XYZ file of C-alpha atoms in Angstrom:
154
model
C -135.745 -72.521 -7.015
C -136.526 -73.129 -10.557
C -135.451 -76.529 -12.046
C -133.582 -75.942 -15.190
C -134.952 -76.927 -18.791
C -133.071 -79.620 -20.557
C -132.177 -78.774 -24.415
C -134.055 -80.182 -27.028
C -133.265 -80.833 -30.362
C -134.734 -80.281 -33.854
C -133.974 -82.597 -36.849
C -134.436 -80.910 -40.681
C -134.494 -83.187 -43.379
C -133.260 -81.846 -46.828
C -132.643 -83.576 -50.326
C -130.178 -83.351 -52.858
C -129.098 -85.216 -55.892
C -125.008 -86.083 -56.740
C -123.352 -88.782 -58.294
C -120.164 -90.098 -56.826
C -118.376 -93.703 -57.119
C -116.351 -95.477 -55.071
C -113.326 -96.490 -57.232
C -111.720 -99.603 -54.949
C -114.739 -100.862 -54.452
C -115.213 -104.766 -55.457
C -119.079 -104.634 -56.317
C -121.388 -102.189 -58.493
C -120.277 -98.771 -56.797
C -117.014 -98.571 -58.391
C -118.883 -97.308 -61.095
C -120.192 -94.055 -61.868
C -123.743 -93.851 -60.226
C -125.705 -91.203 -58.517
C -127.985 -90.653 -55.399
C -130.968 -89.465 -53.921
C -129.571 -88.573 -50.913
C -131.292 -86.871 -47.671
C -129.636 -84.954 -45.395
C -131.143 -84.389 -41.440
C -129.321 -81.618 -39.562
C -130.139 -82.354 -35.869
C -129.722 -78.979 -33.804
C -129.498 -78.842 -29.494
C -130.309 -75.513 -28.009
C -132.862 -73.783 -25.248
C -136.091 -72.988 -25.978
C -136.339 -69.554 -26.479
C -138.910 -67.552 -24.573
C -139.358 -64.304 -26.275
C -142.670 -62.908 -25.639
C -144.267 -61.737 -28.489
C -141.665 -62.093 -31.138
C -141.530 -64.835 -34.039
C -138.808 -67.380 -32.473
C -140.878 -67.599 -29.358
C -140.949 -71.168 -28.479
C -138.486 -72.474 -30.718
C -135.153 -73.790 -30.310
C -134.483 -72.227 -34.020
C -137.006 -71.632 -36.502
C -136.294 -74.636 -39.355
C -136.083 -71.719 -42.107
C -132.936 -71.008 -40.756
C -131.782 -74.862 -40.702
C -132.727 -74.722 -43.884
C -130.975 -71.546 -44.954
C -127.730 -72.393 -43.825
C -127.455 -76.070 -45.034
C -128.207 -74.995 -48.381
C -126.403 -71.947 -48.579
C -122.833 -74.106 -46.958
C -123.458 -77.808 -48.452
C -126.381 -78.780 -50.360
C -126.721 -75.962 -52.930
C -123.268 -76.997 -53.418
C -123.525 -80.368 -53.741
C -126.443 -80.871 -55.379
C -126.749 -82.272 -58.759
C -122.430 -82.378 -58.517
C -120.066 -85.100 -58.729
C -118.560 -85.956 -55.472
C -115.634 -87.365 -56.111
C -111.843 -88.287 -54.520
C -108.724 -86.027 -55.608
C -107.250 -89.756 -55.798
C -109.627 -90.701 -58.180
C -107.116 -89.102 -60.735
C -108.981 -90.616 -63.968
C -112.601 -89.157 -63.162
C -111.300 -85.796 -61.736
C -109.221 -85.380 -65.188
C -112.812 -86.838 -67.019
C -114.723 -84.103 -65.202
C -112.215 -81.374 -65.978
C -113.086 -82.109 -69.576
C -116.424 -81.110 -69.374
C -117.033 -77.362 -69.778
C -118.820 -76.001 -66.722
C -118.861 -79.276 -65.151
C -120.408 -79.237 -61.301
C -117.982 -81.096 -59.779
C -116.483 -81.418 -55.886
C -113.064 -82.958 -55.211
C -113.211 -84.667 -51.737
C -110.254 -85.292 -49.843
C -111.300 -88.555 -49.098
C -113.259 -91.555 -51.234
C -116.753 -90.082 -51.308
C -118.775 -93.471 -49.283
C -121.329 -92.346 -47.015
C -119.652 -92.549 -44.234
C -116.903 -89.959 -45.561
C -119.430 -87.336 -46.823
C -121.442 -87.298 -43.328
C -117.660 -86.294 -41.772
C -117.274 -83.894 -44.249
C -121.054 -82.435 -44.233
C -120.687 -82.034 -40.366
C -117.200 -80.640 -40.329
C -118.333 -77.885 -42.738
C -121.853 -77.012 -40.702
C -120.760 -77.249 -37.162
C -118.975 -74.317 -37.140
C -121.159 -72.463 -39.447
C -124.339 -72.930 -37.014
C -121.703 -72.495 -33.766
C -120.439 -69.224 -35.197
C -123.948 -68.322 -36.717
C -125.588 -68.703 -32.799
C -122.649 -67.466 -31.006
C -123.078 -70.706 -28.907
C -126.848 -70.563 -28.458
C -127.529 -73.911 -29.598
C -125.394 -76.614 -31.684
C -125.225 -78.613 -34.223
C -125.376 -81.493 -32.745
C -126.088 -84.677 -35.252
C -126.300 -84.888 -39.047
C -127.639 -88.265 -40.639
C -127.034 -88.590 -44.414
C -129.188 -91.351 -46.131
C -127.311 -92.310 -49.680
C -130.501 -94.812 -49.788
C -133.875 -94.727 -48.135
C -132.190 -98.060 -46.386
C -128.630 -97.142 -45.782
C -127.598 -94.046 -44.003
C -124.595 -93.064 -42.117
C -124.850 -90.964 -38.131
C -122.273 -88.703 -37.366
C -122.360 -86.569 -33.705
C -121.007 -84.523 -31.367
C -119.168 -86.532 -29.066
């Protein structure tokens, strides 16, 4: 009788650059400001055991973390404006600008709103990607090195 493995996860950490602002806010973030923000994609799976072939020993190679979150969300994001389709005044300001990178949110862009929106966009990217294999099971988004937002799967 073999005693079964439990899953492990992996954690990527990637970077990106956006401004955003918050516009109800009652302090500094109602105004236009950007981040250095850090993504983590947290992944659950099996270890793989395939003999003699690259994955062996991995849950998932971090390349493909990598690959994925870039090519779904942070390429995306990256050096944009987040910003809410409320926000009527900056989405019409952006507009203006010719070739402006910009990403209208359904929701005010705070932390804890783009970490929802991050993992609702990867989950079933990495589900569909693995056919079930493994998971994506946590994403952390840092919007400073001291405040971050957790979102999981419950």
């Amino acid at each position: 009788m073999s005693i079964p493995t439990p899953a492990i996860t992996i954690t990527r950490r990637l970077e990106f650059d956006a401004g955003h602002r918050i516009p109800h806010h009652d302090g500094q973030c109602r105004h236009l400001h950007g981040h250095r923000y850090a993504i983590e994609l947290t992944v659950s799976g099996d270890v793989l055991e395939t003999p003699g072939k690259a994955d062996d020993g991995m849950v998932l190679d971090f390349g493909d973390i990598k690959r994925l979150a870039n090519e779904h969300l942070v390429s995306l994001w990256d050096h944009a404006f987040l910003v809410a389709k409320e926000d009527q005044a900056v989405v019409a300001f952006l507009a203006s600008m010719p070739n402006h990178k910009t990403v209208i949110l359904d929701r005010v862009p705070t932390v804890e709103n783009l970490a929802q929106t991050a993992f609702a966009i990867l989950e079933p990217i990495f589900a569909e990607a693995f056919q079930g294999r493994l998971r994506l099971a946590s994403i952390r988004l840092y919007e400073t090195p001291n405040c971050w937002a957790d979102i999981s799967q419950n």
